[in-house]
Amino acid sequence: MTTTSTHRAAGNRRPADPLTRSLAVDAVVSAGTGVLLAAGSGLLDEVLGIPPGWLLGLGLFMVVYGIDVGLVAARPAWHRIAPAIVVGNSAWVTASIVLVLGGWFDLTALGVAFVLAQAAIVAAFAVMQARAVGR
């Protein structure tokens, strides 16, 4: 008598599809950045020129966002939500640029670089996810 297993060996896993991969990386980067911003909000305000309350709030938002995107990545049935994530990422990029150009905060040079760098990373996620959704 033989038994068969429906589980794949770790080395035999199919690679994740592009949408799952981009969502998963987005989730990890967003949550990780959020933890750093929230935990370091009291130290980063002078370095970046963003008030600590804003850094804390943004950090906590990013942690929750990262968890939510991770849940979508982990459940292919939820991938239909991905276009909303693309819109959210695009809105984040727009808001980041408006933040830099609007002069709402007295951003340091490092603060400007940080905001624009994270906007570029989020834009890359939005493009990857939009392409994957369109497949």
Coordinates of N, CA and C in Angstrom, one line a residue:
M1 N 0.8 -1.2 0.0 CA 0.0 0.0 0.0 C 0.9 1.2 0.0
T2 N 0.6 2.2 -0.8 CA 1.4 3.4 -0.9 C 0.5 4.6 -0.6
T3 N 1.1 5.6 -0.1 CA 0.4 6.9 0.2 C 1.0 8.0 -0.7
T4 N 0.2 8.9 -1.0 CA 0.7 10.0 -1.8 C 0.5 11.3 -1.0
S5 N 1.3 12.2 -1.2 CA 1.2 13.5 -0.4 C 0.9 14.6 -1.4
T6 N 0.0 15.4 -1.0 CA -0.4 16.6 -1.8 C 0.5 17.8 -1.5
H7 N 1.5 17.6 -0.6 CA 2.4 18.7 -0.3 C 3.6 18.6 -1.2
R8 N 4.1 19.7 -1.6 CA 5.3 19.8 -2.4 C 6.5 19.9 -1.5
A9 N 7.6 19.3 -1.9 CA 8.8 19.5 -1.2 C 9.2 21.0 -1.3
A10 N 9.9 21.5 -0.3 CA 10.3 22.9 -0.4 C 11.1 23.2 -1.7
G11 N 11.9 22.4 -2.2 CA 12.6 22.6 -3.4 C 11.8 22.5 -4.6
N12 N 10.6 22.0 -4.5 CA 9.8 21.8 -5.7 C 8.7 22.8 -5.9
R13 N 8.7 23.8 -5.1 CA 7.6 24.8 -5.2 C 7.7 25.6 -6.5
R14 N 6.5 25.9 -7.0 CA 6.4 26.7 -8.2 C 6.7 28.1 -7.7
P15 N 7.4 28.9 -8.6 CA 7.7 30.3 -8.2 C 6.4 31.1 -8.2
A16 N 6.3 32.0 -7.3 CA 5.1 32.8 -7.2 C 4.9 33.6 -8.5
D17 N 3.6 33.9 -8.9 CA 3.4 34.7 -10.0 C 3.8 36.2 -9.8
P18 N 4.0 37.0 -10.8 CA 4.5 38.4 -10.7 C 3.6 39.2 -9.7
L19 N 2.3 39.0 -9.7 CA 1.4 39.8 -8.9 C 1.7 39.5 -7.4
T20 N 1.7 38.2 -7.1 CA 2.0 37.7 -5.8 C 3.3 38.2 -5.3
R21 N 4.3 38.1 -6.1 CA 5.7 38.5 -5.7 C 5.7 40.0 -5.4
S22 N 5.1 40.8 -6.3 CA 5.2 42.3 -6.1 C 4.4 42.7 -4.9
L23 N 3.3 42.1 -4.7 CA 2.5 42.4 -3.5 C 3.2 42.0 -2.2
A24 N 3.8 40.8 -2.2 CA 4.6 40.3 -1.0 C 5.7 41.2 -0.7
V25 N 6.5 41.6 -1.7 CA 7.6 42.5 -1.4 C 7.1 43.9 -1.0
D26 N 6.0 44.4 -1.6 CA 5.4 45.7 -1.1 C 5.0 45.6 0.3
A27 N 4.4 44.4 0.7 CA 4.0 44.2 2.1 C 5.1 44.3 3.1
V28 N 6.2 43.6 2.7 CA 7.4 43.5 3.6 C 8.0 44.9 3.7
V29 N 8.2 45.6 2.6 CA 8.9 46.9 2.6 C 8.0 47.9 3.3
S30 N 6.7 47.9 3.1 CA 5.8 48.9 3.7 C 5.8 48.7 5.2
A31 N 5.6 47.4 5.7 CA 5.5 47.2 7.1 C 6.9 47.4 7.8
G32 N 7.9 47.0 7.1 CA 9.3 47.3 7.7 C 9.6 48.7 7.8
T33 N 9.3 49.5 6.8 CA 9.5 51.0 6.9 C 8.6 51.6 7.9
G34 N 7.4 51.1 8.0 CA 6.5 51.6 9.0 C 7.0 51.4 10.4
V35 N 7.5 50.2 10.7 CA 8.1 49.9 12.0 C 9.2 50.9 12.3
L36 N 10.1 51.1 11.3 CA 11.2 52.0 11.5 C 10.8 53.4 11.8
L37 N 9.8 53.9 11.0 CA 9.3 55.3 11.2 C 8.6 55.4 12.5
A38 N 7.8 54.5 12.9 CA 7.1 54.6 14.2 C 8.0 54.5 15.4
A39 N 8.9 53.5 15.3 CA 9.9 53.4 16.4 C 10.9 54.5 16.5
G40 N 11.2 55.1 15.4 CA 12.2 56.1 15.4 C 11.7 57.5 15.2
S41 N 10.4 57.7 15.4 CA 9.7 59.0 15.2 C 10.3 60.1 16.0
G42 N 10.7 59.8 17.2 CA 11.3 60.8 18.1 C 12.7 61.2 17.7
L43 N 13.4 60.3 17.0 CA 14.8 60.6 16.5 C 14.8 61.1 15.1
L44 N 13.9 60.7 14.3 CA 14.0 61.0 12.9 C 13.4 62.4 12.5
D45 N 12.7 63.0 13.5 CA 12.1 64.3 13.1 C 13.1 65.4 12.8
E46 N 14.2 65.4 13.6 CA 15.2 66.4 13.3 C 16.0 66.1 12.0
V47 N 16.2 64.8 11.8 CA 17.0 64.3 10.6 C 16.2 64.6 9.3
L48 N 14.9 64.3 9.4 CA 14.1 64.4 8.1 C 13.3 65.7 8.0
G49 N 13.1 66.4 9.2 CA 12.3 67.6 9.1 C 10.8 67.3 9.1
I50 N 10.4 66.1 9.5 CA 9.0 65.8 9.6 C 8.6 65.6 11.1
P51 N 7.5 66.3 11.5 CA 7.2 66.2 12.9 C 7.0 64.7 13.4
P52 N 7.4 64.5 14.7 CA 7.3 63.1 15.2 C 5.9 62.5 15.2
G53 N 4.9 63.3 15.4 CA 3.5 62.8 15.4 C 3.2 62.3 14.0
W54 N 3.6 63.0 13.0 CA 3.4 62.6 11.6 C 4.1 61.3 11.3
L55 N 5.4 61.2 11.7 CA 6.2 60.0 11.5 C 5.5 58.8 12.2
L56 N 5.1 59.0 13.4 CA 4.4 57.9 14.2 C 3.2 57.5 13.4
G57 N 2.3 58.4 13.1 CA 1.1 58.1 12.4 C 1.3 57.4 11.0
L58 N 2.2 58.0 10.3 CA 2.6 57.3 9.0 C 3.1 55.9 9.2
G59 N 4.0 55.8 10.2 CA 4.6 54.5 10.4 C 3.5 53.5 10.8
L60 N 2.6 53.8 11.7 CA 1.6 52.9 12.1 C 0.7 52.6 10.9
F61 N 0.3 53.6 10.1 CA -0.5 53.3 8.9 C 0.2 52.3 8.0
M62 N 1.6 52.5 7.8 CA 2.3 51.7 6.9 C 2.4 50.2 7.4
V63 N 2.4 50.0 8.7 CA 2.4 48.7 9.3 C 1.1 48.0 8.9
V64 N 0.0 48.7 9.2 CA -1.3 48.1 8.9 C -1.5 47.9 7.4
Y65 N -1.0 48.8 6.6 CA -1.1 48.7 5.1 C -0.3 47.4 4.7
G66 N 0.9 47.3 5.2 CA 1.8 46.2 4.9 C 1.1 44.8 5.2
I67 N 0.5 44.8 6.4 CA -0.2 43.6 6.8 C -1.3 43.3 5.8
D68 N -2.1 44.3 5.5 CA -3.2 44.1 4.6 C -2.8 43.6 3.2
V69 N -1.7 44.3 2.7 CA -1.2 43.9 1.3 C -0.6 42.4 1.4
G70 N 0.0 42.1 2.5 CA 0.5 40.7 2.7 C -0.6 39.7 2.7
L71 N -1.8 40.1 3.3 CA -2.9 39.1 3.2 C -3.4 39.0 1.8
V72 N -3.5 40.1 1.0 CA -3.9 40.0 -0.4 C -2.9 39.1 -1.1
A73 N -1.6 39.3 -0.9 CA -0.6 38.5 -1.6 C -0.7 37.0 -1.3
A74 N -1.1 36.7 -0.1 CA -1.1 35.3 0.4 C -2.4 34.6 -0.1
R75 N -3.4 35.3 -0.6 CA -4.6 34.7 -1.0 C -5.0 35.0 -2.4
P76 N -4.7 34.2 -3.3 CA -4.9 34.5 -4.7 C -6.4 34.9 -5.0
A77 N -7.3 34.3 -4.2 CA -8.7 34.7 -4.4 C -8.9 36.2 -4.2
W78 N -8.1 36.8 -3.4 CA -8.2 38.2 -3.1 C -7.4 39.1 -4.1
H79 N -6.8 38.6 -5.0 CA -6.0 39.3 -6.0 C -6.9 40.3 -6.8
R80 N -8.2 40.1 -6.8 CA -9.1 41.1 -7.4 C -9.0 42.5 -6.8
I81 N -8.5 42.5 -5.6 CA -8.3 43.8 -4.8 C -7.1 44.6 -5.3
A82 N -6.2 43.9 -6.0 CA -4.9 44.5 -6.4 C -5.1 45.8 -7.2
P83 N -6.0 46.0 -8.0 CA -6.1 47.3 -8.7 C -6.3 48.5 -7.7
A84 N -7.0 48.2 -6.6 CA -7.1 49.2 -5.5 C -5.8 49.5 -4.9
I85 N -4.9 48.5 -4.7 CA -3.6 48.7 -4.2 C -2.8 49.5 -5.1
V86 N -2.9 49.3 -6.4 CA -2.2 50.1 -7.4 C -2.6 51.6 -7.3
V87 N -3.9 51.8 -7.1 CA -4.4 53.2 -7.0 C -3.9 53.8 -5.7
G88 N -3.9 53.0 -4.6 CA -3.4 53.5 -3.3 C -1.9 53.9 -3.4
N89 N -1.1 53.0 -4.1 CA 0.3 53.3 -4.3 C 0.5 54.5 -5.1
S90 N -0.3 54.7 -6.1 CA -0.2 55.9 -7.0 C -0.5 57.2 -6.2
A91 N -1.5 57.1 -5.4 CA -1.9 58.2 -4.5 C -0.8 58.5 -3.5
W92 N -0.1 57.5 -3.0 CA 1.0 57.7 -2.1 C 2.1 58.5 -2.8
V93 N 2.4 58.1 -4.0 CA 3.5 58.8 -4.8 C 3.1 60.2 -5.0
T94 N 1.9 60.5 -5.4 CA 1.4 61.8 -5.7 C 1.5 62.7 -4.4
A95 N 1.0 62.1 -3.3 CA 1.1 62.8 -2.0 C 2.5 63.1 -1.6
S96 N 3.4 62.2 -1.8 CA 4.8 62.4 -1.5 C 5.4 63.6 -2.3
I97 N 5.1 63.7 -3.6 CA 5.6 64.8 -4.4 C 5.0 66.1 -3.9
V98 N 3.7 66.1 -3.6 CA 3.0 67.3 -3.1 C 3.6 67.7 -1.8
L99 N 4.0 66.8 -1.0 CA 4.6 67.1 0.3 C 5.9 67.8 0.1
V100 N 6.7 67.3 -0.8 CA 8.0 68.0 -1.1 C 7.8 69.3 -1.7
L101 N 7.0 69.4 -2.7 CA 6.8 70.7 -3.4 C 5.9 71.7 -2.6
G102 N 5.1 71.2 -1.8 CA 4.1 72.1 -1.0 C 4.7 72.9 0.1
G103 N 5.9 72.4 0.6 CA 6.5 73.1 1.7 C 5.8 73.1 3.0
W104 N 5.0 72.0 3.2 CA 4.2 71.9 4.5 C 5.1 71.7 5.7
F105 N 6.2 71.0 5.5 CA 7.1 70.8 6.5 C 8.5 71.4 6.1
D106 N 9.3 71.7 7.1 CA 10.6 72.2 6.8 C 11.6 71.0 6.7
L107 N 11.4 70.3 5.5 CA 12.2 69.1 5.3 C 13.7 69.5 5.1
T108 N 14.5 68.6 5.7 CA 15.9 68.7 5.5 C 16.2 68.1 4.1
A109 N 17.5 68.3 3.7 CA 17.9 67.7 2.4 C 17.7 66.2 2.5
L110 N 18.1 65.6 3.6 CA 17.9 64.2 3.8 C 16.4 63.8 3.8
G111 N 15.6 64.7 4.4 CA 14.1 64.5 4.4 C 13.5 64.5 3.0
V112 N 14.0 65.4 2.1 CA 13.5 65.5 0.7 C 14.0 64.2 0.0
A113 N 15.2 63.8 0.2 CA 15.8 62.6 -0.4 C 15.0 61.4 0.0
F114 N 14.7 61.3 1.3 CA 14.0 60.1 1.8 C 12.6 60.1 1.2
V115 N 11.8 61.2 1.2 CA 10.5 61.2 0.7 C 10.5 60.8 -0.8
L116 N 11.4 61.4 -1.5 CA 11.4 61.1 -3.0 C 11.9 59.7 -3.3
A117 N 12.8 59.2 -2.5 CA 13.3 57.8 -2.7 C 12.2 56.8 -2.4
Q118 N 11.4 57.0 -1.3 CA 10.3 56.1 -1.0 C 9.2 56.2 -2.0
A119 N 9.0 57.4 -2.5 CA 8.0 57.6 -3.6 C 8.4 56.8 -4.9
A120 N 9.7 56.8 -5.2 CA 10.2 56.1 -6.4 C 10.0 54.6 -6.2
I121 N 10.3 54.1 -5.0 CA 10.1 52.7 -4.7 C 8.6 52.3 -4.8
V122 N 7.8 53.1 -4.2 CA 6.3 52.9 -4.3 C 5.8 52.9 -5.7
A123 N 6.4 53.9 -6.5 CA 6.0 54.0 -7.9 C 6.4 52.7 -8.6
A124 N 7.5 52.2 -8.3 CA 8.0 50.9 -8.9 C 7.0 49.8 -8.6
F125 N 6.6 49.7 -7.3 CA 5.6 48.7 -6.9 C 4.3 48.9 -7.7
A126 N 3.8 50.1 -7.9 CA 2.6 50.4 -8.6 C 2.7 49.9 -10.0
V127 N 3.8 50.2 -10.7 CA 4.0 49.8 -12.1 C 4.0 48.3 -12.2
M128 N 4.8 47.6 -11.3 CA 4.9 46.1 -11.4 C 3.5 45.5 -11.1
Q129 N 2.8 46.1 -10.2 CA 1.5 45.5 -9.9 C 0.5 45.8 -11.0
A130 N 0.5 47.0 -11.6 CA -0.4 47.3 -12.7 C -0.1 46.4 -13.9
R131 N 1.1 46.1 -14.2 CA 1.5 45.2 -15.3 C 1.0 43.8 -15.0
A132 N 1.2 43.4 -13.7 CA 0.8 42.0 -13.4 C -0.8 41.9 -13.4
V133 N -1.5 42.9 -13.0 CA -2.9 42.9 -13.0 C -3.4 42.8 -14.5
G134 N -2.7 43.5 -15.4 CA -3.1 43.6 -16.8 C -2.9 42.3 -17.5
R135 N -2.2 41.3 -17.0 CA -1.9 40.1 -17.7 C -3.1 39.2 -17.8

